[in-house]
Structure formats: structure tokens, C-alpha cells
Amino acid sequence: IAGITQAPTSQILAAGRRMTLRCTQDMRHNAMYWYRQDLGLGLRLIHYSNTAGTTGKGEVPDGYSVSRANTDDFPLTLASAVPSQTSVYFCASSDEASGANVLTFGAGSRLTVL
Amino acid sequence: GQNIDQPTEMTATEGAIVQINCTYQTSGFNGLFWYQQHAGEAPTFLSYNVLDGLEEKGRFSSFLSRSKGYSYLLLKELQMKDSASYLCAVKGSNYQLIWGAGTKLIIKP
């Protein structure tokens, strides 16, 4: 089934530890995104990539980094996790050629930083 | 600043009609989206409006007025499975999406 796979589904992490959230898509979409979703707030864009080899900063990039070595993979790394990074993280992709740029989301990764 | 406003929670009865409003103030406008998100799941695309007017898709319709910075999502013949959060998002001048906090819709039998 075509779509986006995220891993892990959930993780509890000690503050100060490094963590990488994985995201893989098989739809050959050019654009990929990482969002965080917190209670009472809208989805907030962390980083994005319009095409393989390029990345950009979103609304809340501090403390996070991404890479886009190929079309399919877009990992998100927390270099030194802090409790404020406790959240649900969604990876998404879109087909720029479709015009509307409808997002397809992964199932999410729930991260708890203690 | 930029903001998207929608009600936090709404309650409706199975079989009825409900309208979820969304008002926005953004720098630039390149389209408005509605997504549905069931609890614990990922958002899924419902509708897209870029021109003024009503877009109908089965039981769901979405309306846009760019001059008023206003949209609504209309859900007809409500079913229990429509219990979910409904997210309004606007594509701004930089072509990135600005999201509302979502409206949690509770359907009662």
C-alpha cells in the first residue's frame, strides 16, 4: 500500500539523548515535511524539503535537523532532546505537480522526553 | 501576525447537519484546506478551495469567501464515524500551510 511509514510509533527518551525519527514514502513525492502537533495548537512545521538534496526551516526548527539524501527518506533528528520536545510528530509528503499540494501524512511518532 | 480561528469543540446529533467555521488572517492566500483527524490517527485530506464559492463532495461541502477571510465545512447526514477533529489550513504567501488548532466534533446518537 502506497504511503508514508514512520518509526518508531512511540518512544520515551531521557533528556539530553539523541533521537532520530524515520520517515519513508513510496509515492515518489518531491516535497516532504515534518510537523509537530501539541494539544490546543495547530500543526507546526519544523523542517521541509522541496526536493531531494534541499531542506528548509519551518516555523519551529530549533533543536531539530533533517536531511534529504534521496526522494524516499526524510529523517528528523533531535540532537539533545529536551522535555519541551515532547509531542506527536507527523511526517508528510506532497506531489507538487498536483497543484493543490495535498498532504499525505504518516501515522505519527509519539515522543515523550523525561 | 497570521492566525487561523476555529471553534474548539462542537456537538451534533447523528443524522443532522453541522457547519464548522474557520476565519483566517494571513499574509497572502494560495488556497484553503480542510483535513479530518480521528483521535490517535493522522490527518486526512477532505477539501481544497482556492476560488470563492461552494465545493461539494458527497456529504461534505466546503465554502470560501476570500474577501471575508472565511470558510466553512458543512457535514450532512452525520454519522457516528464523523466524530473527529476537523483542521482548517491556509496556504500563505510562502506557499507553506498555516494550521488552525482544529475543531473537535462530537456526534451523539
Tab-separated table of C-alpha atoms in Angstrom:
chain	number	residue	atom	x	y	z
A	1	ILE	CA	0.000	0.000	0.000
A	2	ALA	CA	1.442	3.338	-1.080
A	3	GLY	CA	2.021	5.825	1.664
A	4	ILE	CA	4.326	7.061	4.376
A	5	THR	CA	5.934	4.913	7.037
A	6	GLN	CA	7.149	6.463	10.290
A	7	ALA	CA	9.206	4.816	13.014
A	8	PRO	CA	9.140	4.472	15.918
A	9	THR	CA	5.427	4.652	16.679
A	10	SER	CA	6.213	5.854	20.168
A	11	GLN	CA	9.304	6.408	22.261
A	12	ILE	CA	10.177	7.527	25.775
A	13	LEU	CA	13.507	9.303	25.863
A	14	ALA	CA	15.727	10.747	28.583
A	15	ALA	CA	16.563	14.429	28.269
A	16	GLY	CA	19.912	15.019	26.623
A	17	ARG	CA	19.730	11.906	24.444
A	18	ARG	CA	19.935	11.970	20.664
A	19	MET	CA	16.953	10.629	18.726
A	20	THR	CA	16.179	10.128	15.045
A	21	LEU	CA	12.630	9.748	13.802
A	22	ARG	CA	12.480	7.899	10.499
A	23	CYS	CA	10.167	8.686	7.598
A	24	THR	CA	9.946	6.833	4.282
A	25	GLN	CA	7.497	7.366	1.414
A	26	ASP	CA	6.918	5.248	-1.674
A	27	MET	CA	4.822	7.691	-3.686
A	28	ARG	CA	7.780	9.461	-5.338
A	29	HIS	CA	6.561	12.785	-3.988
A	30	ASN	CA	9.057	15.614	-4.337
A	31	ALA	CA	8.134	17.538	-1.193
A	32	MET	CA	8.333	16.236	2.373
A	33	TYR	CA	7.581	17.854	5.716
A	34	TRP	CA	7.929	17.326	9.452
A	35	TYR	CA	5.227	18.727	11.741
A	36	ARG	CA	4.698	18.576	15.466
A	37	GLN	CA	1.226	18.508	16.970
A	38	ASP	CA	0.588	19.689	20.522
A	39	LEU	CA	-2.714	19.878	22.379
A	40	GLY	CA	-4.546	23.125	21.703
A	41	LEU	CA	-2.195	24.192	18.932
A	42	GLY	CA	-2.288	23.763	15.205
A	43	LEU	CA	0.234	21.636	13.396
A	44	ARG	CA	3.557	23.463	13.343
A	45	LEU	CA	6.090	22.985	10.583
A	46	ILE	CA	9.576	22.029	11.793
A	47	HIS	CA	11.501	21.476	8.555
A	48	TYR	CA	10.635	20.771	4.967
A	49	SER	CA	12.287	19.622	1.757
A	50	ASN	CA	11.037	20.608	-1.689
A	51	THR	CA	13.210	18.043	-3.452
A	52	ALA	CA	15.993	15.581	-2.738
A	53	GLY	CA	19.181	17.377	-1.691
A	54	THR	CA	17.455	20.506	-0.347
A	55	THR	CA	15.944	21.346	3.030
A	56	GLY	CA	14.399	24.419	4.624
A	57	LYS	CA	13.431	25.673	8.057
A	58	GLY	CA	9.828	25.886	9.109
A	59	GLU	CA	8.143	27.697	11.977
A	60	VAL	CA	9.836	25.830	14.859
A	61	PRO	CA	13.209	24.447	13.648
A	62	ASP	CA	15.354	24.977	16.764
A	63	GLY	CA	16.689	21.761	18.275
A	64	TYR	CA	15.888	19.718	15.151
A	65	SER	CA	17.771	18.811	11.990
A	66	VAL	CA	16.828	16.963	8.816
A	67	SER	CA	18.481	15.501	5.753
A	68	ARG	CA	17.140	14.500	2.328
A	69	ALA	CA	19.702	12.223	0.694
A	70	ASN	CA	17.120	10.707	-1.657
A	71	THR	CA	13.466	11.110	-2.675
A	72	ASP	CA	12.067	8.496	-0.310
A	73	ASP	CA	13.671	9.204	3.081
A	74	PHE	CA	13.410	12.255	5.318
A	75	PRO	CA	14.712	11.582	8.860
A	76	LEU	CA	14.282	14.088	11.696
A	77	THR	CA	16.995	14.243	14.362
A	78	LEU	CA	16.828	15.709	17.843
A	79	ALA	CA	20.480	16.257	18.760
A	80	SER	CA	19.892	16.644	22.508
A	81	ALA	CA	16.272	16.105	23.498
A	82	VAL	CA	14.532	18.442	25.954
A	83	PRO	CA	11.139	17.986	27.680
A	84	SER	CA	9.545	20.712	25.513
A	85	GLN	CA	10.070	18.426	22.536
A	86	THR	CA	7.504	16.021	23.946
A	87	SER	CA	4.935	15.904	21.165
A	88	VAL	CA	3.408	13.880	18.361
A	89	TYR	CA	5.471	14.184	15.208
A	90	PHE	CA	3.959	13.756	11.758
A	91	CYS	CA	5.862	13.307	8.548
A	92	ALA	CA	4.021	14.284	5.361
A	93	SER	CA	4.637	14.446	1.645
A	94	SER	CA	3.001	16.147	-1.319
A	95	ASP	CA	3.077	15.903	-5.063
A	96	GLU	CA	3.990	19.393	-6.211
A	97	ALA	CA	2.720	18.634	-9.704
A	98	SER	CA	-0.848	18.157	-8.437
A	99	GLY	CA	-1.366	21.888	-7.995
A	100	ALA	CA	-3.207	21.798	-4.706
A	101	ASN	CA	-0.240	20.169	-2.947
A	102	VAL	CA	-2.453	17.876	-0.887
A	103	LEU	CA	-0.519	16.412	2.020
A	104	THR	CA	-0.344	12.711	2.762
A	105	PHE	CA	0.592	12.078	6.406
A	106	GLY	CA	2.322	9.229	8.140
A	107	ALA	CA	0.713	7.663	11.210
A	108	GLY	CA	2.799	9.768	13.594
A	109	SER	CA	5.501	9.203	16.193
A	110	ARG	CA	4.632	9.968	19.795
A	111	LEU	CA	7.743	11.150	21.635
A	112	THR	CA	7.997	11.697	25.396
A	113	VAL	CA	11.123	13.364	26.764
A	114	LEU	CA	11.652	12.996	30.508
B	1	GLY	CA	0.504	38.269	12.614
B	2	GLN	CA	-1.057	35.283	10.946
B	3	ASN	CA	-3.802	33.267	12.569
B	4	ILE	CA	-6.494	30.749	11.870
B	5	ASP	CA	-9.522	30.642	14.162
B	6	GLN	CA	-11.989	27.819	14.507
B	7	PRO	CA	-14.188	26.669	17.394
B	8	THR	CA	-12.525	24.302	19.827
B	9	GLU	CA	-15.412	21.859	20.101
B	10	MET	CA	-18.869	21.279	18.658
B	11	THR	CA	-21.579	18.732	19.373
B	12	ALA	CA	-24.188	17.498	16.900
B	13	THR	CA	-26.729	14.712	16.578
B	14	GLU	CA	-26.497	11.707	14.300
B	15	GLY	CA	-28.372	12.366	11.043
B	16	ALA	CA	-28.232	16.144	11.448
B	17	ILE	CA	-26.197	18.837	9.667
B	18	VAL	CA	-23.299	20.739	11.202
B	19	GLN	CA	-21.292	23.728	9.964
B	20	ILE	CA	-17.728	24.262	11.185
B	21	ASN	CA	-16.432	27.773	10.626
B	22	CYS	CA	-12.899	28.953	10.006
B	23	THR	CA	-11.692	32.551	9.824
B	24	TYR	CA	-8.204	33.479	8.807
B	25	GLN	CA	-5.792	36.384	8.657
B	26	THR	CA	-2.710	35.567	6.623
B	27	SER	CA	-0.094	37.340	4.566
B	28	GLY	CA	-1.165	36.143	1.148
B	29	PHE	CA	-3.607	33.439	0.160
B	30	ASN	CA	-2.977	30.464	-2.078
B	31	GLY	CA	-5.732	28.106	-1.046
B	32	LEU	CA	-7.603	26.744	1.965
B	33	PHE	CA	-7.721	23.123	3.035
B	34	TRP	CA	-9.858	21.038	5.373
B	35	TYR	CA	-8.487	17.852	6.893
B	36	GLN	CA	-10.149	15.269	9.125
B	37	GLN	CA	-8.258	13.715	12.015
B	38	HIS	CA	-9.639	10.849	14.088
B	39	ALA	CA	-8.244	10.550	17.593
B	40	GLY	CA	-4.790	8.995	17.579
B	41	GLU	CA	-4.572	8.977	13.805
B	42	ALA	CA	-3.052	11.074	11.032
B	43	PRO	CA	-4.914	13.924	9.328
B	44	THR	CA	-6.529	13.022	6.006
B	45	PHE	CA	-7.469	15.437	3.225
B	46	LEU	CA	-11.120	16.443	2.844
B	47	SER	CA	-11.326	19.504	0.601
B	48	TYR	CA	-9.498	22.349	-1.104
B	49	ASN	CA	-10.831	25.796	-2.020
B	50	VAL	CA	-8.886	28.427	-3.924
B	51	LEU	CA	-11.767	30.355	-5.514
B	52	ASP	CA	-14.841	31.784	-3.801
B	53	GLY	CA	-17.849	29.536	-3.612
B	54	LEU	CA	-19.004	26.105	-2.593
B	55	GLU	CA	-17.245	22.833	-3.336
B	56	GLU	CA	-19.407	19.766	-2.794
B	57	LYS	CA	-18.099	16.264	-2.304
B	58	GLY	CA	-20.685	13.762	-1.190
B	59	ARG	CA	-21.887	14.508	2.357
B	60	PHE	CA	-19.182	17.136	2.814
B	61	SER	CA	-19.121	20.648	1.335
B	62	SER	CA	-16.662	23.472	1.813
B	63	PHE	CA	-17.264	27.167	1.222
B	64	LEU	CA	-14.792	30.012	0.795
B	65	SER	CA	-15.093	33.804	0.839
B	66	ARG	CA	-11.673	35.349	0.276
B	67	SER	CA	-12.908	38.907	0.827
B	68	LYS	CA	-14.173	37.958	4.293
B	69	GLY	CA	-11.305	35.625	5.176
B	70	TYR	CA	-13.868	32.961	5.931
B	71	SER	CA	-14.566	29.339	5.185
B	72	TYR	CA	-16.890	26.685	6.487
B	73	LEU	CA	-17.099	22.926	6.277
B	74	LEU	CA	-20.629	21.547	6.067
B	75	LEU	CA	-21.268	17.963	7.045
B	76	LYS	CA	-24.677	16.485	6.174
B	77	GLU	CA	-26.393	13.294	7.352
B	78	LEU	CA	-23.978	12.975	10.226
B	79	GLN	CA	-22.742	9.524	11.110
B	80	MET	CA	-21.037	8.368	14.299
B	81	LYS	CA	-17.831	7.839	12.301
B	82	ASP	CA	-17.746	11.600	11.620
B	83	SER	CA	-16.679	12.125	15.239
B	84	ALA	CA	-13.208	13.562	14.728
B	85	SER	CA	-11.247	16.784	14.717
B	86	TYR	CA	-11.515	18.982	11.642
B	87	LEU	CA	-8.456	21.056	10.781
B	88	CYS	CA	-8.544	24.223	8.694
B	89	ALA	CA	-5.299	25.254	6.980
B	90	VAL	CA	-4.380	28.161	4.704
B	91	LYS	CA	-1.529	28.239	2.233
B	92	GLY	CA	0.077	31.629	2.684
B	93	SER	CA	2.329	33.792	0.561
B	94	ASN	CA	5.340	31.491	1.075
B	95	TYR	CA	3.229	28.506	-0.005
B	96	GLN	CA	3.560	26.887	3.413
B	97	LEU	CA	0.448	25.872	5.349
B	98	ILE	CA	-0.752	27.708	8.443
B	99	TRP	CA	-2.941	25.471	10.573
B	100	GLY	CA	-5.814	26.142	12.912
B	101	ALA	CA	-5.919	24.250	16.222
B	102	GLY	CA	-8.805	22.122	14.980
B	103	THR	CA	-12.452	21.665	15.901
B	104	LYS	CA	-13.349	18.530	17.816
B	105	LEU	CA	-16.751	17.326	16.595
B	106	ILE	CA	-18.712	15.075	18.924
B	107	ILE	CA	-21.643	13.171	17.407
B	108	LYS	CA	-24.366	11.988	19.757
B	109	PRO	CA	-26.906	9.267	18.897
